[in-house]
């Protein structure tokens, strides 16, 4: 994975230090209630400039394919890309530090008030907000692909296979990965 991630490093990308990786992902972990993935693009691409939009989309695809949480995979991959295993560890610790503490505290509070009607309404509203953030991030990630017709075709095929046909995720991702790899190889031969 190191070579795959490192090969995506642009020559002009600013290389963050381990401290910057830790602090960047710590801030992301602190502000990303409802899911860090929608906000990760803003941090990595728009604010810090560590990745281009295309690199983010490629890395996100890799991280979604791997087991585990997407943003956890993303933090490890970005840390590994810039500072090797120590960078991956710094980014990972930054990403999980605050959410771990918050989840433990909220779990204790929720356990005490979970039958309260207002708490139930609060969680329904949070779920709607998280859905909106995911849709917004999906549009931003897809935007660089709009000019690439084969990429749009693969994205549409992925949506049909996974969302509409409800194909088992593991087999669907494996098949789509093979199809996508074959498509890229065919395009390079042209």
Short mmCIF file of C-alpha atoms in Angstrom, two decimals:
data_model
loop_
_atom_site.label_atom_id
_atom_site.label_comp_id
_atom_site.label_asym_id
_atom_site.label_seq_id
_atom_site.Cartn_x
_atom_site.Cartn_y
_atom_site.Cartn_z
CA UNK A 1 0.00 0.00 0.00
CA UNK A 2 2.93 2.30 0.64
CA UNK A 3 3.97 2.39 -3.00
CA UNK A 4 0.38 2.82 -4.18
CA UNK A 5 -0.20 5.72 -1.83
CA UNK A 6 3.22 7.23 -2.43
CA UNK A 7 2.79 7.04 -6.18
CA UNK A 8 -0.24 9.30 -5.87
CA UNK A 9 1.89 12.03 -4.25
CA UNK A 10 2.10 15.05 -6.51
CA UNK A 11 5.52 16.64 -6.89
CA UNK A 12 4.15 20.05 -5.98
CA UNK A 13 2.20 18.92 -2.87
CA UNK A 14 3.31 20.49 0.36
CA UNK A 15 4.56 17.76 2.70
CA UNK A 16 2.97 18.24 6.13
CA UNK A 17 5.01 17.39 9.20
CA UNK A 18 3.87 14.65 11.59
CA UNK A 19 2.70 17.36 13.98
CA UNK A 20 0.67 18.99 11.19
CA UNK A 21 -0.83 15.62 10.29
CA UNK A 22 -1.78 14.99 13.93
CA UNK A 23 -3.22 18.48 14.43
CA UNK A 24 -5.05 18.46 11.08
CA UNK A 25 -6.78 15.17 11.77
CA UNK A 26 -7.34 16.14 15.43
CA UNK A 27 -9.25 19.24 14.25
CA UNK A 28 -11.13 17.10 11.75
CA UNK A 29 -12.07 14.65 14.49
CA UNK A 30 -13.26 17.50 16.73
CA UNK A 31 -15.54 19.17 14.19
CA UNK A 32 -16.90 16.22 12.28
CA UNK A 33 -19.98 15.19 14.14
CA UNK A 34 -22.20 13.08 11.90
CA UNK A 35 -19.28 11.77 9.88
CA UNK A 36 -15.82 13.09 9.06
CA UNK A 37 -15.74 12.05 5.43
CA UNK A 38 -17.71 15.03 4.08
CA UNK A 39 -15.43 17.43 5.94
CA UNK A 40 -12.23 15.55 5.12
CA UNK A 41 -12.32 16.70 1.51
CA UNK A 42 -12.63 20.30 2.61
CA UNK A 43 -9.63 19.91 4.92
CA UNK A 44 -7.36 17.84 2.68
CA UNK A 45 -8.12 19.49 -0.67
CA UNK A 46 -9.52 22.97 -0.10
CA UNK A 47 -7.96 24.19 3.15
CA UNK A 48 -4.60 22.41 3.52
CA UNK A 49 -3.96 21.60 -0.14
CA UNK A 50 -2.38 18.27 0.73
CA UNK A 51 -4.29 16.48 -2.06
CA UNK A 52 -5.79 17.54 -5.37
CA UNK A 53 -9.46 16.80 -6.04
CA UNK A 54 -8.53 13.90 -8.29
CA UNK A 55 -6.09 12.45 -5.73
CA UNK A 56 -8.75 12.70 -3.04
CA UNK A 57 -11.27 10.84 -5.23
CA UNK A 58 -8.73 8.10 -6.01
CA UNK A 59 -7.66 7.71 -2.39
CA UNK A 60 -11.27 7.71 -1.23
CA UNK A 61 -12.02 4.89 -3.66
CA UNK A 62 -9.12 2.87 -2.26
CA UNK A 63 -10.13 3.59 1.35
CA UNK A 64 -13.75 2.61 0.70
CA UNK A 65 -12.63 -0.66 -0.81
CA UNK A 66 -10.53 -1.57 2.23
CA UNK A 67 -12.11 -2.95 5.41
CA UNK A 68 -12.68 -0.53 8.28
CA UNK A 69 -13.93 3.01 8.55
CA UNK A 70 -13.32 5.14 5.46
CA UNK A 71 -11.98 8.15 7.33
CA UNK A 72 -9.72 5.98 9.48
CA UNK A 73 -8.32 4.41 6.31
CA UNK A 74 -8.00 7.88 4.80
CA UNK A 75 -6.04 9.23 7.78
CA UNK A 76 -3.62 6.29 7.66
CA UNK A 77 -3.19 6.58 3.89
CA UNK A 78 -2.57 10.33 3.98
CA UNK A 79 -0.14 10.01 6.89
CA UNK A 80 1.66 7.16 5.13
CA UNK A 81 1.84 9.12 1.90
CA UNK A 82 3.64 12.07 3.43
CA UNK A 83 5.57 10.71 6.44
CA UNK A 84 5.57 6.93 6.26
CA UNK A 85 4.46 4.71 9.16
CA UNK A 86 5.08 7.43 11.78
CA UNK A 87 2.98 9.86 9.78
CA UNK A 88 0.24 7.25 9.49
CA UNK A 89 0.31 6.73 13.26
CA UNK A 90 0.25 10.49 13.93
CA UNK A 91 -2.70 11.02 11.59
CA UNK A 92 -4.57 8.03 13.02
CA UNK A 93 -4.08 9.13 16.64
CA UNK A 94 -5.18 12.64 15.74
CA UNK A 95 -8.27 11.29 14.02
CA UNK A 96 -9.46 9.02 16.82
CA UNK A 97 -8.44 10.94 19.98
CA UNK A 98 -11.35 13.32 20.41
CA UNK A 99 -14.10 11.11 18.93
CA UNK A 100 -13.13 8.30 21.30
CA UNK A 101 -13.49 10.55 24.35
CA UNK A 102 -16.71 12.11 23.05
CA UNK A 103 -18.28 8.75 22.21
CA UNK A 104 -17.54 7.36 25.65
CA UNK A 105 -19.03 10.45 27.35
CA UNK A 106 -22.09 10.54 25.08
CA UNK A 107 -22.62 6.84 25.57
CA UNK A 108 -22.82 7.38 29.31
CA UNK A 109 -25.25 10.30 28.86
CA UNK A 110 -27.34 8.51 26.24
CA UNK A 111 -27.66 5.46 28.44
CA UNK A 112 -29.17 7.69 31.12
CA UNK A 113 -31.62 9.62 28.85
CA UNK A 114 -32.30 7.27 25.92
CA UNK A 115 -36.07 6.97 26.55
CA UNK A 116 -36.56 10.74 26.51
CA UNK A 117 -38.67 11.90 23.52
CA UNK A 118 -36.51 14.98 22.96
CA UNK A 119 -33.38 12.85 22.77
CA UNK A 120 -35.06 10.60 20.19
CA UNK A 121 -36.02 13.67 18.09
CA UNK A 122 -32.47 14.97 18.41
CA UNK A 123 -31.05 11.75 16.96
CA UNK A 124 -33.58 11.79 14.11
CA UNK A 125 -32.44 15.32 13.22
CA UNK A 126 -28.78 14.34 13.43
CA UNK A 127 -29.38 11.45 11.03
CA UNK A 128 -30.97 13.82 8.50
CA UNK A 129 -28.06 16.26 8.79
CA UNK A 130 -25.53 13.45 8.31
CA UNK A 131 -27.36 12.33 5.17
CA UNK A 132 -27.22 15.85 3.77
CA UNK A 133 -23.48 16.06 4.41
CA UNK A 134 -22.91 12.75 2.61
CA UNK A 135 -24.88 13.92 -0.43
CA UNK A 136 -22.93 17.18 -0.56
CA UNK A 137 -19.63 15.32 -0.37
CA UNK A 138 -20.74 12.87 -3.08
CA UNK A 139 -21.42 15.77 -5.44
CA UNK A 140 -18.02 17.34 -4.71
CA UNK A 141 -16.16 14.06 -5.21
CA UNK A 142 -18.01 13.34 -8.46
CA UNK A 143 -17.43 16.82 -9.93
CA UNK A 144 -13.84 16.13 -11.20
CA UNK A 145 -15.11 12.96 -12.89
CA UNK A 146 -17.81 14.68 -14.96
CA UNK A 147 -15.37 15.42 -17.81
CA UNK A 148 -14.26 11.77 -17.99
CA UNK A 149 -17.02 9.80 -19.71
CA UNK A 150 -15.66 6.30 -18.85
CA UNK A 151 -15.36 7.35 -15.19
CA UNK A 152 -18.97 8.57 -15.25
CA UNK A 153 -20.01 5.25 -16.80
CA UNK A 154 -18.18 3.32 -14.03
CA UNK A 155 -19.78 5.52 -11.35
CA UNK A 156 -23.24 4.89 -12.84
CA UNK A 157 -22.54 1.16 -13.10
CA UNK A 158 -21.39 1.13 -9.45
CA UNK A 159 -24.59 2.88 -8.38
CA UNK A 160 -26.73 0.38 -10.28
CA UNK A 161 -24.83 -2.68 -9.00
CA UNK A 162 -24.64 -1.66 -5.35
CA UNK A 163 -27.58 0.69 -4.70
CA UNK A 164 -30.26 -0.57 -7.07
CA UNK A 165 -29.43 -4.24 -7.68
CA UNK A 166 -28.27 -4.70 -4.05
CA UNK A 167 -25.46 -6.94 -5.18
CA UNK A 168 -23.38 -8.17 -2.19
CA UNK A 169 -20.85 -5.40 -1.50
CA UNK A 170 -17.71 -7.54 -1.46
CA UNK A 171 -18.48 -9.25 -4.77
CA UNK A 172 -19.78 -6.04 -6.31
CA UNK A 173 -16.64 -4.10 -5.35
CA UNK A 174 -14.40 -6.92 -6.58
CA UNK A 175 -16.18 -7.06 -9.94
CA UNK A 176 -16.25 -3.29 -10.33
CA UNK A 177 -12.56 -3.08 -9.45
CA UNK A 178 -11.71 -5.61 -12.15
CA UNK A 179 -13.90 -3.80 -14.67
CA UNK A 180 -12.39 -0.43 -13.77
CA UNK A 181 -8.84 -1.78 -13.97
CA UNK A 182 -9.55 -3.33 -17.36
CA UNK A 183 -11.03 -0.02 -18.55
CA UNK A 184 -7.94 1.94 -17.46
CA UNK A 185 -5.62 -0.62 -19.10
CA UNK A 186 -7.64 -0.44 -22.34
CA UNK A 187 -7.54 3.37 -22.34
CA UNK A 188 -3.76 3.41 -21.85
CA UNK A 189 -3.25 1.11 -24.82
CA UNK A 190 -5.19 3.47 -27.11
#
